[in-house]
Amino acid sequence: MKKSVIALSIAASVPMFSSNVQAQDAVKPIEKIEVTGSKIKRSDMETASPVTIIGAEDIKASGAVTVDDILQDMTAAGGAMTNPGVNNGSGGNASINLRGMGAQRTLVLVNGRRMINSGTGAASTVDLNTIPVSMIKYVEVLKDGASAVYGTDAVAGVVNIILKDDFEGAELNVQTGLSGEGDAQRNSIDLTFGNSFDKGNMVFGLQYMDRGEASQADRDFSKCPITESADGTELLCGGSSITPNGHLYLENGKELQGSPDGSYSEYNPESDPYNYSEDSYLYTPMQSLNLTGVVNYELSDDTTLFTEAMYTKRWSEQQMAPQPVWFDFTYTEEMGDDLLEHGAEYGDTVHYRRRMSDTGTRDFSQVVDTLRTVVGLEGVLENDYNWDVALNFGRNDSVDKLSNLHNVGSLTEDIENGAFNPLDQASWSAENMSDYIYTEQNTGGSQMLNLSASLSGELFELPAGYMGFATGIESRTEKAWYTPDSLTSQGLANDPKVEPTSGSYDVNEAFLELAVPVLTDLPFAQQVDLSAAVRAFDYSSFGSDSTWKLGFTWKVNDEFMFRGVRSTAFRAPTVDELYGGNSPSFEQINHALLDSQAEVTVGGNDQLTPEEADTLTAGLVYEPQWLQGLSMTLDYYDIAISNAIGSVDNQFIVDSCIDSSGQLKNQDSAVCQSANVQVSNGKATFNNQLQNIGEEITRGVDLNLLYKFDAMGYNWSAGLDTSFLHERIVTNAGETIDYTGLITSGSGGYADIKSNLTLAVKSDDWSANYKIRYISGMDSYACLSEPTSCYAPSTPSVMYHDLSGSYFINESVKVSAGINNLFDEQPPYYTGNNDSNTDPYTYDTLGRYFFAGVNVAF
């Protein structure tokens, strides 16, 4: 075929415009190259698996300053992806989730080798903030399982980030951005410089980014937590039943609400709930500093020393409403007589809840240091076999803090001995509470050491060409740890105690890959190739097994090519999944009589075994000769996971184990016994630790169209990238749900159609880009049983319009600017929403966003 299959797969899934010209310019032709999904170097880029390339120019055109800005807009991405719009529980991380199958099932590589997991605690996924945009040469996204080639985690696909290694000169980029509401400002500056010399080359990069915050209070759609009337016909400004000034539950069944003047009245569920949105971030702030270096040095004519070093320091923050506290105490005469008029008697037990607005918001902060270094040798033997040996070391250390917490253990002790009167509002003043306030500080980290050696080349010549091979061995050790704050670990805070995490495992692996030419230069078979790979592995945590892959490419002629891959894949349980200590998590649930947040105990399980997957991709590539510049790829994918590691859906536990009156039900079922559900004072608590209990199936089709042409003296490129999700079936604890077309409260959305349409025009000194991102409407998972009872049982389809352009002032200076979400599309509300009354995993919560920058080449 006249173009590479991978080049044809470039689609409008990249922000703004993905241009074949740009991508191919970024990837300079070389005699033999290694393409993501294969370890065999070859003279072309045609493989059996679909791969999308995102060039450096595409990244710049989008105004992105972090990698997640690029990857999360891909139509193949979905589900829950942490990003700056996720305030509750993100920890400042950013992730990619191909096929919506979980970030842990997408393998992230840098220059074809594993990236260290990063984040707070015992991190189990790669934080995309650790990879500097300024040093990216291009990104290859393999949308296929690849465990036989890369090992664990490559179930839904692989993201391979290729760093600049042949850059010469110096380049300075300065960029700023601001939302249409005047908040969430982003400023970035980066400097890249490189040089080539007789024996090799070196490239170094420095990047700093400062991202500001936005508040939920500053957007109409999120300024208060929306609740629905009992008949589902009206939206109300609601909130939490844990309120300032105290919310009391008496033995006689009455609920009382405190007031600043010290009096108590009956709790009004319409007017008394606390608006926690006012104190919550809509967009979270972060600062990051990255230093990167890539050096290659020829030790001899056939041996090269290569090194990579990457260091990132991240400072990130989130803000949530003041801490809710709750405890029980015995009502005594010393506490006053304010409750007597409401039927309380001295000696009664009072259940007390309070929102600690007296002392301020809960402020989360993280400082994360991530280091990755690679040192290795590569060369060519006399028989033209390529070889390499490498050491890949990574380490992540984190300190996360949560300020304005209260030592409820000391507080309740002082109440019991009469030193603190909870019914006196003056007792709760900030000055008086200073002795009870503390800052929780937790530490954690992870470490990886990977030793590898490989050999590849051509074995012998067959009638249709040379048989290629690649083989190698790897030995990897991973460990992770998390040490919670001393008060938290002892259970002396308001929340249940959090246990520490500590553990490690090691794995030894060997792989073999073959590329076999079968037919060539025949009618209807211009070239037919087969590929095969097998990987054997032995884990200290669960034992040994193997995984395999079979693939083919069939070039019918210059216009048509068929391709397909059948493979198995696996994901080994991470250290955190195996040895993670139990800890509380406050999760959104939907129940008419219960608080909207349930206290869920989560944690690891050292008896976990690997997830296993069967994957199939099959597709065609079409380049019609009757219309030069047009190309099309159509690929079907089918991924089936068994033995899936996960927890039961929290809403499913609530629906299965708590009836409409708030009483427990089905206590003999396996789900309810495992969850150990408790309901007390309108609050649900239950266990939901990890188990090998699931099966997942994902099927769909990707369609990519690209048309490049010249008109009016300019170069044009138009692209359409569409993903059709046919099935997203999850079986968990015997319950099967098809998430296709559904949006959830905690795991994101699974739109059955996602599409990106792009148009780019380029001249010698300027370029312009226009992009439309489309997400089809979805039904709310919370409304499946009774959609008529919900105000918004579904979301409408959403379209975002992005516009950008650049202009060369001279050969050294280029200016650029753009507007994302040009028409200020607001995120939709749906019943059973996640946060900000919508889903920040799926929708843009900032609204219209402006950016501008300047590039100076020296």
Short mmCIF file of C-alpha atoms in Angstrom, two decimals, residues 245-402:
data_model
loop_
_atom_site.label_atom_id
_atom_site.label_comp_id
_atom_site.label_asym_id
_atom_site.label_seq_id
_atom_site.Cartn_x
_atom_site.Cartn_y
_atom_site.Cartn_z
CA ASN A 245 -24.73 24.29 64.43
CA GLY A 246 -25.59 20.62 64.90
CA HIS A 247 -28.20 18.11 63.74
CA LEU A 248 -29.52 16.02 66.64
CA TYR A 249 -31.40 12.73 66.71
CA LEU A 250 -33.35 12.16 69.93
CA GLU A 251 -34.57 8.89 71.40
CA ASN A 252 -38.17 9.99 70.87
CA GLY A 253 -37.58 10.08 67.11
CA LYS A 254 -37.36 13.84 66.73
CA GLU A 255 -34.66 15.49 64.68
CA LEU A 256 -33.44 18.90 65.80
CA GLN A 257 -31.43 21.61 64.10
CA GLY A 258 -29.24 23.97 66.08
CA SER A 259 -29.01 27.69 65.42
CA PRO A 260 -26.24 30.23 66.12
CA ASP A 261 -28.16 31.72 69.07
CA GLY A 262 -28.10 28.38 70.88
CA SER A 263 -31.74 27.40 70.37
CA TYR A 264 -32.96 24.19 68.74
CA SER A 265 -35.89 23.63 66.41
CA GLU A 266 -37.22 20.67 64.49
CA TYR A 267 -35.07 19.81 61.50
CA ASN A 268 -36.57 20.93 58.17
CA PRO A 269 -35.33 18.69 55.33
CA GLU A 270 -36.18 21.38 52.76
CA SER A 271 -34.46 24.41 54.28
CA ASP A 272 -31.86 23.06 56.72
CA PRO A 273 -29.55 20.87 54.54
CA TYR A 274 -26.04 22.24 54.17
CA ASN A 275 -24.83 23.47 50.77
CA TYR A 276 -21.44 21.79 50.54
CA SER A 277 -20.91 22.87 46.92
CA GLU A 278 -20.01 26.40 47.97
CA ASP A 279 -16.74 25.16 49.45
CA SER A 280 -15.79 22.58 46.80
CA TYR A 281 -13.48 23.01 43.84
CA LEU A 282 -14.84 22.62 40.35
CA TYR A 283 -11.33 22.59 38.91
CA THR A 284 -8.35 21.70 41.07
CA PRO A 285 -5.07 23.66 41.24
CA MET A 286 -1.66 22.13 40.62
CA GLN A 287 1.95 23.06 40.08
CA SER A 288 4.47 20.75 38.47
CA LEU A 289 8.14 20.86 37.61
CA ASN A 290 9.72 18.40 35.24
CA LEU A 291 13.36 17.80 34.27
CA THR A 292 14.09 15.35 31.45
CA GLY A 293 17.24 14.21 29.70
CA VAL A 294 17.88 11.77 26.84
CA VAL A 295 21.46 10.93 25.84
CA ASN A 296 22.78 8.47 23.23
CA TYR A 297 26.50 7.81 22.86
CA GLU A 298 28.26 5.48 20.42
CA LEU A 299 30.78 3.36 22.27
CA SER A 300 31.82 1.71 19.02
CA ASP A 301 30.58 1.31 15.46
CA ASP A 302 28.03 -1.29 16.54
CA THR A 303 27.34 -0.48 20.21
CA THR A 304 25.47 2.52 21.65
CA LEU A 305 24.91 3.59 25.24
CA PHE A 306 21.45 5.08 25.79
CA THR A 307 20.17 6.84 28.88
CA GLU A 308 16.91 8.47 29.91
CA ALA A 309 16.25 10.42 33.08
CA MET A 310 12.98 11.98 34.12
CA TYR A 311 12.13 13.75 37.38
CA THR A 312 8.79 15.34 38.22
CA LYS A 313 7.68 17.17 41.34
CA ARG A 314 3.98 17.87 41.72
CA TRP A 315 2.13 20.09 44.17
CA SER A 316 -1.63 19.64 43.95
CA GLU A 317 -4.66 20.61 46.02
CA GLN A 318 -8.33 19.87 46.42
CA GLN A 319 -10.88 21.54 48.67
CA MET A 320 -14.07 20.16 50.12
CA ALA A 321 -16.68 21.31 52.58
CA PRO A 322 -15.81 21.42 56.30
CA GLN A 323 -15.48 18.07 58.00
CA PRO A 324 -18.65 16.30 59.10
CA VAL A 325 -18.37 14.84 62.61
CA TRP A 326 -20.74 12.53 64.44
CA PHE A 327 -20.84 10.89 67.84
CA ASP A 328 -23.23 9.89 70.62
CA PHE A 329 -23.39 11.33 74.12
CA THR A 330 -25.58 11.14 77.20
CA TYR A 331 -27.75 14.20 77.82
CA THR A 332 -27.04 15.60 81.31
CA GLU A 333 -28.27 18.54 83.37
CA GLU A 334 -24.90 20.28 82.97
CA MET A 335 -25.64 20.63 79.26
CA GLY A 336 -28.68 22.86 79.89
CA ASP A 337 -32.40 22.41 79.37
CA ASP A 338 -32.69 23.37 75.69
CA LEU A 339 -33.72 19.86 74.65
CA LEU A 340 -36.35 19.28 77.33
CA GLU A 341 -39.01 21.24 75.45
CA HIS A 342 -38.53 18.84 72.55
CA GLY A 343 -39.28 15.77 74.65
CA ALA A 344 -35.76 14.77 75.59
CA GLU A 345 -34.99 13.61 79.12
CA TYR A 346 -31.79 13.70 81.09
CA GLY A 347 -30.02 10.39 80.68
CA ASP A 348 -31.16 9.96 77.08
CA THR A 349 -28.64 9.15 74.37
CA VAL A 350 -28.32 11.89 71.78
CA HIS A 351 -26.97 11.14 68.31
CA TYR A 352 -25.10 14.26 67.26
CA ARG A 353 -23.90 15.38 63.82
CA ARG A 354 -22.19 18.63 62.97
CA ARG A 355 -20.60 20.28 59.97
CA MET A 356 -17.43 21.98 61.20
CA SER A 357 -17.88 25.23 59.33
CA ASP A 358 -16.66 26.89 62.53
CA THR A 359 -13.08 25.91 61.69
CA GLY A 360 -13.04 25.98 57.89
CA THR A 361 -12.87 23.76 54.83
CA ARG A 362 -11.08 20.45 54.48
CA ASP A 363 -7.96 21.22 52.49
CA PHE A 364 -6.24 18.37 50.70
CA SER A 365 -2.70 18.73 49.40
CA GLN A 366 -0.17 16.39 47.81
CA VAL A 367 3.54 16.66 47.17
CA VAL A 368 4.64 13.88 44.84
CA ASP A 369 8.17 13.17 43.61
CA THR A 370 8.60 10.78 40.70
CA LEU A 371 11.92 9.62 39.30
CA ARG A 372 12.54 7.34 36.32
CA THR A 373 15.90 6.40 34.86
CA VAL A 374 16.84 4.02 32.07
CA VAL A 375 20.40 2.97 31.27
CA GLY A 376 21.21 0.45 28.59
CA LEU A 377 23.28 -0.75 25.68
CA GLU A 378 22.12 -1.60 22.20
CA GLY A 379 23.86 -2.70 19.10
CA VAL A 380 24.04 -4.84 16.00
CA LEU A 381 25.79 -8.22 15.71
CA GLU A 382 27.73 -9.39 12.67
CA ASN A 383 24.67 -11.27 11.42
CA ASP A 384 22.62 -8.04 11.60
CA TYR A 385 20.73 -9.15 14.71
CA ASN A 386 19.75 -6.23 16.96
CA TRP A 387 20.32 -6.60 20.69
CA ASP A 388 19.83 -4.52 23.79
CA VAL A 389 20.13 -4.77 27.56
CA ALA A 390 18.59 -2.20 29.86
CA LEU A 391 17.96 -1.30 33.47
CA ASN A 392 14.75 0.62 34.12
CA PHE A 393 14.41 2.07 37.63
CA GLY A 394 11.54 4.16 38.91
CA ARG A 395 10.53 5.49 42.30
CA ASN A 396 7.62 7.55 43.52
CA ASP A 397 7.40 9.21 46.96
CA SER A 398 4.39 11.13 48.19
CA VAL A 399 3.24 13.14 51.16
CA ASP A 400 -0.45 13.99 51.29
CA LYS A 401 -2.07 16.15 53.91
CA LEU A 402 -5.61 16.86 54.97
#
